[in-house]
CSV table of C-alpha atoms in Angstrom, one decimal:
chain,number,residue,atom,x,y,z
A,23,UNK,CA,-56.5,94.2,-94.3
A,24,UNK,CA,-58.1,97.5,-93.6
A,25,UNK,CA,-57.0,100.5,-91.5
A,26,UNK,CA,-59.3,102.8,-89.7
A,27,UNK,CA,-59.4,106.3,-91.1
A,28,UNK,CA,-58.6,107.7,-87.6
A,29,UNK,CA,-55.1,106.3,-88.1
A,30,UNK,CA,-54.7,107.9,-91.5
A,31,UNK,CA,-56.4,111.3,-91.4
A,32,UNK,CA,-57.4,114.1,-89.2
A,33,UNK,CA,-60.5,116.2,-89.6
A,34,UNK,CA,-59.4,119.8,-90.3
A,35,UNK,CA,-61.7,122.5,-88.9
A,36,UNK,CA,-59.7,125.7,-89.6
A,37,UNK,CA,-62.4,128.2,-89.8
A,38,UNK,CA,-62.4,131.1,-92.4
A,39,UNK,CA,-64.5,134.1,-91.7
A,40,UNK,CA,-64.8,136.3,-94.8
A,41,UNK,CA,-64.3,140.1,-94.6
A,42,UNK,CA,-67.1,142.2,-96.1
A,43,UNK,CA,-64.6,144.7,-97.4
A,44,UNK,CA,-61.9,142.5,-98.9
A,45,UNK,CA,-61.4,142.2,-102.7
A,46,UNK,CA,-58.8,139.4,-102.2
A,47,UNK,CA,-59.4,136.5,-104.5
A,48,UNK,CA,-60.4,133.2,-102.8
A,49,UNK,CA,-60.7,129.7,-104.4
A,50,UNK,CA,-64.1,128.5,-103.2
A,51,UNK,CA,-64.7,124.7,-103.3
A,52,UNK,CA,-68.5,124.4,-103.1
A,53,UNK,CA,-71.1,121.8,-104.0
A,54,UNK,CA,-72.0,123.8,-107.1
A,55,UNK,CA,-68.4,123.9,-108.2
A,56,UNK,CA,-68.1,120.1,-107.6
A,57,UNK,CA,-71.3,119.3,-109.4
A,58,UNK,CA,-70.3,121.6,-112.3
A,59,UNK,CA,-66.8,121.4,-113.7
A,60,UNK,CA,-65.3,120.0,-110.5
A,61,UNK,CA,-63.2,123.2,-110.5
A,62,UNK,CA,-63.2,125.8,-107.7
A,63,UNK,CA,-64.9,129.1,-108.1
A,64,UNK,CA,-62.5,132.1,-108.0
A,65,UNK,CA,-64.3,134.9,-106.1
A,66,UNK,CA,-63.7,138.0,-104.1
A,67,UNK,CA,-63.7,137.4,-100.4
A,68,UNK,CA,-66.4,140.0,-99.9
A,69,UNK,CA,-68.7,137.9,-102.1
A,70,UNK,CA,-68.6,135.0,-99.6
A,71,UNK,CA,-71.5,135.3,-97.2
A,72,UNK,CA,-70.8,132.6,-94.6
A,73,UNK,CA,-68.0,130.9,-92.7
A,74,UNK,CA,-66.0,128.3,-94.6
A,75,UNK,CA,-63.2,125.9,-93.8
A,76,UNK,CA,-59.6,126.5,-95.0
A,77,UNK,CA,-58.1,123.8,-97.1
A,78,UNK,CA,-54.6,123.0,-98.5
A,79,UNK,CA,-53.0,120.7,-101.1
A,80,UNK,CA,-53.3,117.1,-100.1
A,81,UNK,CA,-56.6,117.5,-98.3
A,82,UNK,CA,-59.6,115.4,-99.4
A,83,UNK,CA,-63.1,116.8,-99.1
A,84,UNK,CA,-65.9,114.4,-98.3
A,85,UNK,CA,-69.5,115.7,-98.4
A,86,UNK,CA,-71.4,115.1,-95.2
A,87,UNK,CA,-74.7,116.4,-96.8
A,88,UNK,CA,-76.6,113.8,-98.8
A,89,UNK,CA,-73.9,111.1,-98.9
A,90,UNK,CA,-76.1,109.1,-101.3
A,91,UNK,CA,-74.6,111.5,-103.9
A,92,UNK,CA,-70.9,110.8,-103.6
A,93,UNK,CA,-68.9,114.0,-103.5
A,94,UNK,CA,-65.2,113.2,-102.8
A,95,UNK,CA,-62.7,115.8,-103.9
A,96,UNK,CA,-58.9,115.6,-103.6
A,97,UNK,CA,-57.2,119.0,-103.4
A,98,UNK,CA,-54.2,119.6,-105.7
A,99,UNK,CA,-52.4,122.4,-107.5
A,100,UNK,CA,-53.2,125.2,-105.1
A,101,UNK,CA,-50.7,128.0,-105.3
A,102,UNK,CA,-48.8,128.4,-102.0
A,103,UNK,CA,-50.0,131.9,-101.5
A,104,UNK,CA,-53.6,131.2,-102.5
A,105,UNK,CA,-56.4,131.3,-100.0
A,106,UNK,CA,-58.6,128.2,-100.5
A,107,UNK,CA,-61.8,127.4,-98.6
A,108,UNK,CA,-64.6,125.0,-98.9
A,109,UNK,CA,-68.3,124.7,-97.8
A,110,UNK,CA,-68.8,123.6,-94.2
A,111,UNK,CA,-70.9,120.8,-95.7
A,112,UNK,CA,-67.6,119.2,-96.7
A,113,UNK,CA,-65.6,117.3,-94.1
A,114,UNK,CA,-61.9,118.2,-94.7
A,115,UNK,CA,-59.8,115.1,-94.3
A,116,UNK,CA,-56.0,115.8,-93.9
A,117,UNK,CA,-53.6,112.9,-94.2
A,118,UNK,CA,-51.6,112.6,-91.0
A,119,UNK,CA,-48.5,111.4,-92.9
A,120,UNK,CA,-48.4,112.0,-96.6
A,121,UNK,CA,-45.5,109.5,-96.9
A,122,UNK,CA,-48.1,106.8,-96.0
A,123,UNK,CA,-51.2,107.8,-97.9
A,124,UNK,CA,-51.7,109.5,-101.2
A,125,UNK,CA,-54.7,111.9,-101.4
A,126,UNK,CA,-55.8,110.5,-104.8
A,127,UNK,CA,-55.8,106.9,-103.4
A,128,UNK,CA,-57.7,108.2,-100.3
A,129,UNK,CA,-60.2,109.9,-102.5
A,130,UNK,CA,-60.7,106.8,-104.6
A,131,UNK,CA,-61.2,104.6,-101.6
A,132,UNK,CA,-63.6,107.0,-99.9
A,133,UNK,CA,-65.8,107.0,-103.1
A,134,UNK,CA,-65.8,103.2,-103.3
A,135,UNK,CA,-69.1,101.4,-102.6
A,136,UNK,CA,-67.4,99.3,-99.8
A,137,UNK,CA,-66.8,102.6,-97.9
A,138,UNK,CA,-69.9,104.6,-99.0
A,139,UNK,CA,-72.6,102.0,-98.4
A,140,UNK,CA,-72.0,101.7,-94.6
A,141,UNK,CA,-71.7,105.5,-94.4
A,142,UNK,CA,-75.0,106.0,-96.2
A,143,UNK,CA,-76.8,103.9,-93.6
A,144,UNK,CA,-75.7,106.3,-90.8
A,145,UNK,CA,-77.5,109.4,-92.1
A,146,UNK,CA,-79.9,111.4,-90.0
A,147,UNK,CA,-82.6,113.7,-91.2
A,148,UNK,CA,-86.3,114.0,-91.4
A,149,UNK,CA,-86.2,114.7,-95.2
A,150,UNK,CA,-84.3,112.8,-97.9
A,151,UNK,CA,-83.0,116.1,-99.4
A,152,UNK,CA,-81.0,117.1,-96.3
A,153,UNK,CA,-79.5,113.9,-94.9
A,154,UNK,CA,-76.2,114.3,-93.1
A,155,UNK,CA,-73.6,112.1,-91.8
A,156,UNK,CA,-71.5,113.2,-88.8
A,157,UNK,CA,-67.8,113.8,-89.4
A,158,UNK,CA,-66.8,111.3,-86.6
A,159,UNK,CA,-68.9,108.6,-88.4
A,160,UNK,CA,-66.9,109.1,-91.5
A,161,UNK,CA,-63.6,108.6,-89.8
A,162,UNK,CA,-65.0,105.5,-88.1
A,163,UNK,CA,-64.8,103.8,-91.5
A,164,UNK,CA,-61.7,102.0,-92.7
A,165,UNK,CA,-60.0,101.5,-96.0
A,166,UNK,CA,-57.4,99.0,-97.3
A,167,UNK,CA,-53.9,100.3,-96.6
A,168,UNK,CA,-51.4,99.8,-99.3
A,169,UNK,CA,-47.7,100.8,-99.6
A,170,UNK,CA,-47.4,104.3,-101.0
A,171,UNK,CA,-45.9,103.0,-104.3
A,172,UNK,CA,-49.0,100.8,-104.9
A,173,UNK,CA,-51.5,103.6,-104.2
């Protein structure tokens, strides 16, 4: 039995507008960071040149750009006081109830072929290098729901 993602997660759209004058350190979750060491880049806020989305522990990032290249990233181990942000090319999925769904399980299921294949058919673009899936299309998918202790 599967459960629609709309019952398990919300899409987080908490915008972050960087300050040109701030030296405050920010953890930046970007495609380059994912494709490299899968570790966020620590950078000064003033070095960030475009708006980002704020993220927190327990979130799962799902790349809407070129979903044929699976990029699913569970967020863990952020310090409580840390500012963490991601590229707006990631959809930030936030479990509605962490007592029901573990972010590692969610991440695993979102990267599974049975979830990705239908999503990959929904892309829109005139070129293969910039295909995108809409955030609402991602949450229209469903995954098997297991008790938390089995996730």
